[in-house]
Short mmCIF file of C-alpha atoms in Angstrom, two decimals:
data_model
loop_
_atom_site.label_atom_id
_atom_site.label_comp_id
_atom_site.label_asym_id
_atom_site.label_seq_id
_atom_site.Cartn_x
_atom_site.Cartn_y
_atom_site.Cartn_z
CA ASP I 17 -11.10 -5.58 16.89
CA ALA I 18 -8.97 -4.58 13.94
CA ASP I 19 -5.20 -4.82 14.31
CA VAL I 20 -4.73 -1.39 12.73
CA THR I 21 -7.42 1.17 13.50
CA GLN I 22 -7.80 4.52 11.80
CA THR I 23 -9.99 7.40 12.95
CA PRO I 24 -11.93 9.11 11.57
CA ARG I 25 -13.01 6.87 8.69
CA ASN I 26 -14.56 9.78 6.84
CA ARG I 27 -14.06 13.49 7.22
CA ILE I 28 -15.23 16.51 5.29
CA THR I 29 -13.54 19.79 6.07
CA LYS I 30 -12.91 23.21 4.62
CA THR I 31 -9.82 24.77 3.15
CA GLY I 32 -7.50 26.14 5.82
CA LYS I 33 -8.70 23.90 8.64
CA ARG I 34 -6.31 21.75 10.68
CA ILE I 35 -7.03 18.05 10.48
CA MET I 36 -5.59 15.13 12.39
CA LEU I 37 -5.89 11.52 11.33
CA GLU I 38 -5.09 8.97 13.98
CA CYS I 39 -3.78 5.44 13.78
CA SER I 40 -3.36 2.86 16.49
CA GLN I 41 -2.16 -0.72 16.24
CA THR I 42 -2.23 -3.81 18.41
CA LYS I 43 0.29 -5.83 16.41
CA GLY I 44 3.29 -4.68 18.42
CA HIS I 45 5.16 -3.55 15.31
CA ASP I 46 7.85 -0.93 15.49
CA ARG I 47 7.34 0.41 11.99
CA MET I 48 4.39 2.60 11.07
CA TYR I 49 3.59 4.33 7.80
CA TRP I 50 1.18 6.85 6.33
CA TYR I 51 0.25 6.48 2.66
CA ARG I 52 -2.03 8.50 0.46
CA GLN I 53 -4.09 6.96 -2.35
CA ASP I 54 -5.39 8.89 -5.33
CA PRO I 55 -7.21 7.35 -8.30
CA GLY I 56 -4.76 6.25 -10.97
CA LEU I 57 -1.71 7.06 -8.84
CA GLY I 58 -1.56 4.10 -6.53
CA LEU I 59 -0.25 4.64 -3.00
CA ARG I 60 2.37 7.23 -2.19
CA LEU I 61 4.33 7.35 1.05
CA ILE I 62 3.89 10.47 3.18
CA TYR I 63 5.85 9.70 6.36
CA TYR I 64 7.18 6.68 8.17
CA SER I 65 8.54 5.89 11.60
CA PHE I 66 10.72 3.01 12.73
CA ASP I 67 10.28 3.76 16.44
CA VAL I 68 9.02 6.56 18.70
CA LYS I 69 12.20 8.58 18.24
CA ASP I 70 12.49 8.06 14.50
CA ILE I 71 10.44 10.01 11.95
CA ASN I 72 11.21 10.10 8.25
CA LYS I 73 9.78 11.93 5.28
CA GLY I 74 8.39 9.96 2.39
CA GLU I 75 7.78 10.91 -1.23
CA ILE I 76 5.11 13.55 -0.58
CA SER I 77 5.57 15.02 2.91
CA ASP I 78 4.98 18.69 2.03
CA GLY I 79 1.85 19.99 3.76
CA TYR I 80 1.81 17.14 6.27
CA SER I 81 3.30 16.47 9.69
CA VAL I 82 3.27 13.41 11.95
CA SER I 83 3.63 12.49 15.58
CA ARG I 84 4.58 9.11 17.03
CA GLN I 85 3.06 9.34 20.46
CA ALA I 86 3.84 5.77 21.42
CA GLN I 87 4.87 2.56 19.74
CA ALA I 88 1.22 1.86 19.00
CA LYS I 89 0.12 5.34 17.88
CA PHE I 90 1.04 7.37 14.82
CA SER I 91 -0.95 10.43 13.81
CA LEU I 92 -0.94 12.46 10.61
CA SER I 93 -1.76 16.16 10.60
CA LEU I 94 -2.67 18.57 7.86
CA GLU I 95 -1.89 21.97 9.33
CA SER I 96 -3.90 23.92 6.78
CA ALA I 97 -5.89 21.64 4.52
CA ILE I 98 -6.20 22.36 0.81
CA PRO I 99 -8.50 20.75 -1.79
CA ASN I 100 -5.73 18.75 -3.48
CA GLN I 101 -5.23 16.90 -0.20
CA THR I 102 -8.59 15.25 -0.80
CA ALA I 103 -7.69 11.57 -0.87
CA LEU I 104 -7.89 8.22 0.87
CA TYR I 105 -5.27 7.94 3.59
CA PHE I 106 -3.91 4.66 4.89
CA CYS I 107 -1.91 3.82 7.96
CA ALA I 108 0.17 0.65 7.87
CA THR I 109 2.45 -1.24 10.22
CA GLY I 110 5.25 -3.66 9.62
CA THR I 111 8.40 -5.19 10.90
CA GLY I 112 11.64 -6.53 9.59
CA MET I 113 14.44 -5.39 7.38
CA PRO I 114 14.22 -5.72 4.40
CA THR I 115 10.64 -4.52 4.50
CA GLY I 116 8.28 -7.41 4.86
CA GLU I 117 4.54 -7.62 4.83
CA LEU I 118 2.64 -4.45 5.72
CA PHE I 119 -0.67 -4.51 7.58
CA PHE I 120 -3.09 -1.78 6.58
CA GLY I 121 -5.91 0.00 8.31
CA GLU I 122 -9.25 0.46 6.58
CA GLY I 123 -8.43 3.98 5.50
CA SER I 124 -9.55 7.53 6.25
CA ARG I 125 -11.37 9.28 3.44
CA LEU I 126 -10.71 13.01 3.61
CA THR I 127 -12.53 15.60 1.54
CA VAL I 128 -11.33 19.19 1.60
CA LEU I 129 -13.83 21.68 0.20
CA SER O 2 7.56 8.84 -8.53
CA GLN O 3 6.04 5.40 -8.61
CA GLN O 4 8.41 2.47 -8.38
CA GLY O 5 6.13 -0.04 -10.04
CA GLU O 6 3.78 0.01 -12.95
CA GLU O 7 1.12 -2.64 -13.40
CA ASP O 8 -0.21 -3.82 -16.70
CA PRO O 9 -2.97 -3.93 -17.70
CA GLN O 10 -4.70 -1.12 -15.81
CA ALA O 11 -7.97 -3.04 -15.99
CA LEU O 12 -8.85 -6.64 -16.78
CA SER O 13 -12.23 -8.28 -17.15
CA ILE O 14 -12.60 -12.07 -17.35
CA GLN O 15 -15.20 -14.80 -16.92
CA GLU O 16 -15.35 -16.83 -13.75
CA GLY O 17 -13.14 -19.89 -14.06
CA GLU O 18 -10.61 -18.24 -16.37
CA ASN O 19 -7.07 -17.37 -15.34
CA ALA O 20 -6.02 -13.77 -14.71
CA THR O 21 -2.50 -12.52 -15.31
CA MET O 22 -1.20 -9.16 -14.13
CA ASN O 23 2.25 -7.78 -14.73
CA CYS O 24 4.44 -5.39 -12.81
CA SER O 25 7.56 -3.58 -13.97
CA TYR O 26 9.95 -1.65 -11.77
CA LYS O 27 13.01 0.49 -12.20
CA THR O 28 15.69 -0.22 -9.60
CA SER O 29 17.23 -3.15 -7.76
CA ILE O 30 15.04 -4.62 -5.07
CA ASN O 31 15.18 -6.79 -1.94
CA ASN O 32 11.75 -8.24 -2.53
CA LEU O 33 8.52 -7.68 -4.41
CA GLN O 34 5.08 -8.05 -2.89
CA TRP O 35 1.55 -8.25 -4.20
CA TYR O 36 -1.44 -6.77 -2.40
CA ARG O 37 -5.16 -6.89 -2.97
CA GLN O 38 -7.61 -4.08 -2.31
CA ASN O 39 -11.36 -4.45 -2.32
CA SER O 40 -13.09 -1.25 -3.33
CA GLY O 41 -12.27 1.53 -0.87
CA ARG O 42 -10.89 -0.88 1.72
CA GLY O 43 -7.44 -1.42 3.18
CA LEU O 44 -4.82 -3.38 1.28
CA VAL O 45 -4.24 -7.01 2.15
CA HIS O 46 -0.92 -8.76 1.61
CA LEU O 47 -1.03 -11.71 -0.78
CA ILE O 48 2.50 -12.91 -1.38
CA LEU O 49 6.15 -11.86 -1.12
CA ILE O 50 8.91 -13.01 -3.44
CA ARG O 51 12.55 -12.32 -2.66
CA SER O 52 15.02 -11.08 -5.22
CA ASN O 53 16.80 -14.45 -5.31
CA GLU O 54 13.58 -16.35 -5.99
CA ARG O 55 12.07 -16.87 -9.43
CA GLU O 56 8.66 -18.33 -8.67
CA LYS O 57 6.37 -18.70 -5.70
CA HIS O 58 2.96 -20.27 -5.15
CA SER O 59 0.22 -19.69 -2.62
CA GLY O 60 -3.08 -21.47 -3.18
CA ARG O 61 -4.42 -20.25 -6.54
CA LEU O 62 -1.74 -17.58 -6.79
CA ARG O 63 1.48 -17.93 -8.72
CA VAL O 64 4.06 -15.16 -8.76
CA THR O 65 7.13 -14.97 -10.94
CA LEU O 66 10.04 -12.59 -10.72
CA ASP O 67 12.58 -11.78 -13.43
CA THR O 68 15.17 -9.43 -11.96
CA SER O 69 17.03 -9.16 -15.26
CA LYS O 70 13.92 -7.66 -16.85
CA LYS O 71 12.81 -5.94 -13.64
CA SER O 72 9.38 -7.46 -13.92
CA SER O 73 6.97 -9.71 -12.05
CA SER O 74 3.69 -11.37 -12.86
CA LEU O 75 0.78 -12.48 -10.72
CA LEU O 76 -1.36 -15.34 -12.00
CA ILE O 77 -4.70 -16.12 -10.39
CA THR O 78 -5.97 -19.48 -11.55
CA ALA O 79 -9.62 -20.54 -11.76
CA SER O 80 -10.84 -17.07 -10.91
CA ARG O 81 -13.94 -16.46 -8.82
CA ALA O 82 -16.29 -13.51 -8.59
CA ALA O 83 -14.86 -12.88 -5.13
CA ASP O 84 -11.45 -12.20 -6.73
CA THR O 85 -12.84 -8.94 -8.10
CA ALA O 86 -10.55 -6.28 -6.63
CA SER O 87 -7.55 -4.09 -7.41
CA TYR O 88 -4.15 -5.71 -7.26
CA PHE O 89 -0.96 -3.79 -6.51
CA CYS O 90 2.66 -4.73 -6.70
CA ALA O 91 5.03 -3.16 -4.20
CA THR O 92 8.81 -3.18 -4.23
CA ASP O 93 11.22 -3.03 -1.34
CA ARG O 94 13.90 -1.04 -3.11
CA SER O 95 17.47 -1.79 -2.08
CA GLY O 96 18.59 0.72 0.55
CA ALA O 97 15.19 2.36 0.90
CA ASN O 98 13.61 0.30 3.72
CA ASN O 99 10.16 1.12 2.44
CA LEU O 100 7.59 -0.23 0.05
CA PHE O 101 6.85 1.60 -3.17
CA PHE O 102 3.53 0.77 -4.73
CA GLY O 103 2.50 0.59 -8.35
CA THR O 104 -0.66 2.05 -9.83
CA GLY O 105 -2.63 -1.20 -9.68
CA THR O 106 -4.67 -3.48 -11.93
CA ARG O 107 -8.42 -3.46 -11.55
CA LEU O 108 -9.67 -7.05 -11.99
CA THR O 109 -13.32 -7.80 -12.62
CA VAL O 110 -14.44 -11.42 -12.61
CA ILE O 111 -17.83 -11.89 -14.21
CA PRO O 112 -19.97 -14.69 -12.72
#
């Protein structure tokens, strides 16, 4: 089984729908991250969490919300999806300060029509 | 805004040749990391170099860091077709406690 698991792997939805992307990890890491990848723009940080009581906005948090349900679970929600949120979303985990190696899930490809 | 910019955006070489990718960044950092991404897959960590290090090796990978120029390079020696992927640099910016990724270099190794 993968250390960082994302569900769903692919999702097509319509404008205005609420979408949740889920991430679970078995690595025992405290830190969890949500990144968005768009062609030509690399990865951009949406939200991150250093423990279950700590949630922080990243570079592009507008239109997104997150929930850290447990140390191992970190979900990303789009309350009302719009077409420019079509992207590949990655969850990652890590540990250490300064930031060390991140471990990525396989990604969730979201298409908003 | 992106912290790192890779150069070139795309690189195509013959199997057996060396591949060099460069990364520039804008602010002081704790460390710089390189990741690999096969098409549409998750990123995989390759190597981390700390701000007080100048060069690091891992197998066929060689990474250099010049903090005075705010730049790093990744050299892949004796490339293989299986090295075909996108390569990203990521910086742990001082005080930020996060990784900021560049836009990536798409490497194609022709058998």
